[in-house]
mmCIF file of C-alpha atoms in Angstrom:
data_model
loop_
_atom_site.group_PDB
_atom_site.id
_atom_site.type_symbol
_atom_site.label_atom_id
_atom_site.label_comp_id
_atom_site.label_asym_id
_atom_site.label_seq_id
_atom_site.Cartn_x
_atom_site.Cartn_y
_atom_site.Cartn_z
ATOM 1 C CA UNK W 216 163.726 94.082 -67.719
ATOM 2 C CA UNK W 217 164.963 91.658 -65.087
ATOM 3 C CA UNK W 218 167.057 88.536 -65.528
ATOM 4 C CA UNK W 219 164.128 86.115 -65.337
ATOM 5 C CA UNK W 220 162.057 88.003 -67.907
ATOM 6 C CA UNK W 221 164.998 88.123 -70.319
ATOM 7 C CA UNK W 222 165.572 84.399 -69.833
ATOM 8 C CA UNK W 223 161.898 83.631 -70.482
ATOM 9 C CA UNK W 224 161.863 85.800 -73.610
ATOM 10 C CA UNK W 225 164.994 84.149 -74.996
ATOM 11 C CA UNK W 226 163.682 80.657 -74.249
ATOM 12 C CA UNK W 227 160.393 81.481 -75.948
ATOM 13 C CA UNK W 228 162.114 82.872 -79.043
ATOM 14 C CA UNK W 229 164.489 79.901 -79.204
ATOM 15 C CA UNK W 230 161.541 77.526 -79.105
ATOM 16 C CA UNK W 231 159.322 79.409 -81.552
ATOM 17 C CA UNK W 232 162.018 80.257 -84.098
ATOM 18 C CA UNK W 233 163.384 76.706 -84.089
ATOM 19 C CA UNK W 234 159.878 75.365 -84.618
ATOM 20 C CA UNK W 235 159.084 77.861 -87.389
ATOM 21 C CA UNK W 236 162.245 76.932 -89.248
ATOM 22 C CA UNK W 237 161.469 73.220 -88.924
ATOM 23 C CA UNK W 238 157.960 73.700 -90.282
ATOM 24 C CA UNK W 239 159.037 76.335 -92.807
ATOM 25 C CA UNK W 240 156.073 78.436 -91.705
ATOM 26 C CA UNK W 241 155.920 81.806 -89.957
ATOM 27 C CA UNK W 242 152.779 82.968 -88.158
ATOM 28 C CA UNK W 243 154.100 86.554 -88.132
ATOM 29 C CA UNK W 244 156.355 88.386 -90.596
ATOM 30 C CA UNK W 245 160.135 88.287 -90.183
ATOM 31 C CA UNK W 246 160.054 91.961 -89.193
ATOM 32 C CA UNK W 247 158.100 91.032 -86.051
ATOM 33 C CA UNK W 248 160.673 88.451 -84.948
ATOM 34 C CA UNK W 249 163.573 90.763 -85.759
ATOM 35 C CA UNK W 250 161.918 93.483 -83.695
ATOM 36 C CA UNK W 251 161.662 91.113 -80.727
ATOM 37 C CA UNK W 252 165.358 90.276 -81.077
ATOM 38 C CA UNK W 253 166.245 93.979 -81.450
ATOM 39 C CA UNK W 254 164.476 94.702 -78.168
ATOM 40 C CA UNK W 255 166.459 92.005 -76.378
ATOM 41 C CA UNK W 256 169.720 93.256 -77.896
ATOM 42 C CA UNK W 257 168.948 96.773 -76.669
ATOM 43 C CA UNK W 258 168.433 95.490 -73.137
ATOM 44 C CA UNK W 259 171.540 93.308 -73.303
ATOM 45 C CA UNK W 260 173.675 96.188 -74.629
ATOM 46 C CA UNK W 261 173.860 97.472 -71.062
ATOM 47 C CA UNK W 262 176.208 94.567 -70.374
ATOM 48 C CA UNK W 263 174.263 93.344 -67.360
ATOM 49 C CA UNK W 264 173.612 89.895 -68.805
ATOM 50 C CA UNK W 265 176.511 88.957 -71.099
ATOM 51 C CA UNK W 266 175.649 85.244 -71.003
ATOM 52 C CA UNK W 267 172.494 85.939 -73.001
ATOM 53 C CA UNK W 268 174.147 87.884 -75.810
ATOM 54 C CA UNK W 269 175.419 84.807 -77.646
ATOM 55 C CA UNK W 270 172.000 83.170 -77.555
ATOM 56 C CA UNK W 271 170.346 86.285 -78.965
ATOM 57 C CA UNK W 272 172.985 86.463 -81.710
ATOM 58 C CA UNK W 273 172.210 82.845 -82.638
ATOM 59 C CA UNK W 274 168.528 83.722 -82.929
ATOM 60 C CA UNK W 275 169.339 86.588 -85.295
ATOM 61 C CA UNK W 276 171.528 84.279 -87.397
ATOM 62 C CA UNK W 277 168.783 81.649 -87.537
ATOM 63 C CA UNK W 278 166.376 84.197 -89.003
ATOM 64 C CA UNK W 279 168.959 85.249 -91.577
ATOM 65 C CA UNK W 280 169.160 81.805 -93.162
#
Protein backbone atom coordinates (compact mmCIF):
# COMPACT_ATOMS: atom_id res chain seq x y z
CA UNK A 1 0.00 0.00 0.00
CA UNK A 2 1.50 3.34 -0.95
CA UNK A 3 1.55 6.57 1.02
CA UNK A 4 -1.36 8.17 -0.83
CA UNK A 5 -3.63 5.14 -0.43
CA UNK A 6 -2.88 4.97 3.30
CA UNK A 7 -3.61 8.69 3.63
CA UNK A 8 -6.91 8.32 1.77
CA UNK A 9 -7.94 5.34 3.91
CA UNK A 10 -7.13 7.17 7.14
CA UNK A 11 -8.97 10.31 6.02
CA UNK A 12 -12.00 8.24 5.07
CA UNK A 13 -12.04 6.40 8.39
CA UNK A 14 -11.57 9.64 10.33
CA UNK A 15 -14.53 11.16 8.53
CA UNK A 16 -16.83 8.14 8.74
CA UNK A 17 -16.06 7.20 12.35
CA UNK A 18 -16.43 10.80 13.54
CA UNK A 19 -19.77 11.04 11.75
CA UNK A 20 -21.00 7.69 13.09
CA UNK A 21 -20.18 8.71 16.64
CA UNK A 22 -21.96 12.04 16.21
CA UNK A 23 -25.08 10.35 14.88
CA UNK A 24 -24.78 7.39 17.25
CA UNK A 25 -25.46 5.10 14.30
CA UNK A 26 -23.26 2.51 12.60
CA UNK A 27 -24.02 1.26 9.09
CA UNK A 28 -21.69 -1.72 9.63
CA UNK A 29 -20.81 -3.64 12.80
CA UNK A 30 -17.90 -2.53 14.98
CA UNK A 31 -15.98 -5.62 13.87
CA UNK A 32 -15.90 -4.25 10.31
CA UNK A 33 -14.39 -0.92 11.39
CA UNK A 34 -11.91 -2.62 13.71
CA UNK A 35 -10.85 -4.86 10.84
CA UNK A 36 -10.21 -1.82 8.65
CA UNK A 37 -8.08 -0.29 11.41
CA UNK A 38 -6.25 -3.60 11.95
CA UNK A 39 -5.33 -3.66 8.27
CA UNK A 40 -3.89 -0.15 8.46
CA UNK A 41 -1.96 -1.01 11.63
CA UNK A 42 -0.46 -4.04 9.90
CA UNK A 43 0.75 -1.88 7.03
CA UNK A 44 2.04 0.81 9.38
CA UNK A 45 3.90 -1.75 11.53
CA UNK A 46 6.61 -1.77 8.87
CA UNK A 47 7.58 1.67 10.14
CA UNK A 48 7.48 3.28 6.71
CA UNK A 49 4.85 5.84 7.66
CA UNK A 50 5.23 6.68 11.37
CA UNK A 51 3.25 9.92 11.05
CA UNK A 52 0.09 7.91 10.42
CA UNK A 53 0.38 5.63 13.44
CA UNK A 54 -0.96 8.19 15.92
CA UNK A 55 -3.98 8.92 13.74
CA UNK A 56 -4.80 5.22 13.45
CA UNK A 57 -4.44 4.82 17.22
CA UNK A 58 -6.92 7.68 17.72
CA UNK A 59 -9.39 5.92 15.44
CA UNK A 60 -9.10 2.73 17.50
CA UNK A 61 -9.64 4.71 20.71
CA UNK A 62 -12.69 6.44 19.24
CA UNK A 63 -14.30 3.07 18.54
CA UNK A 64 -13.55 1.91 22.08
CA UNK A 65 -15.64 4.63 23.69
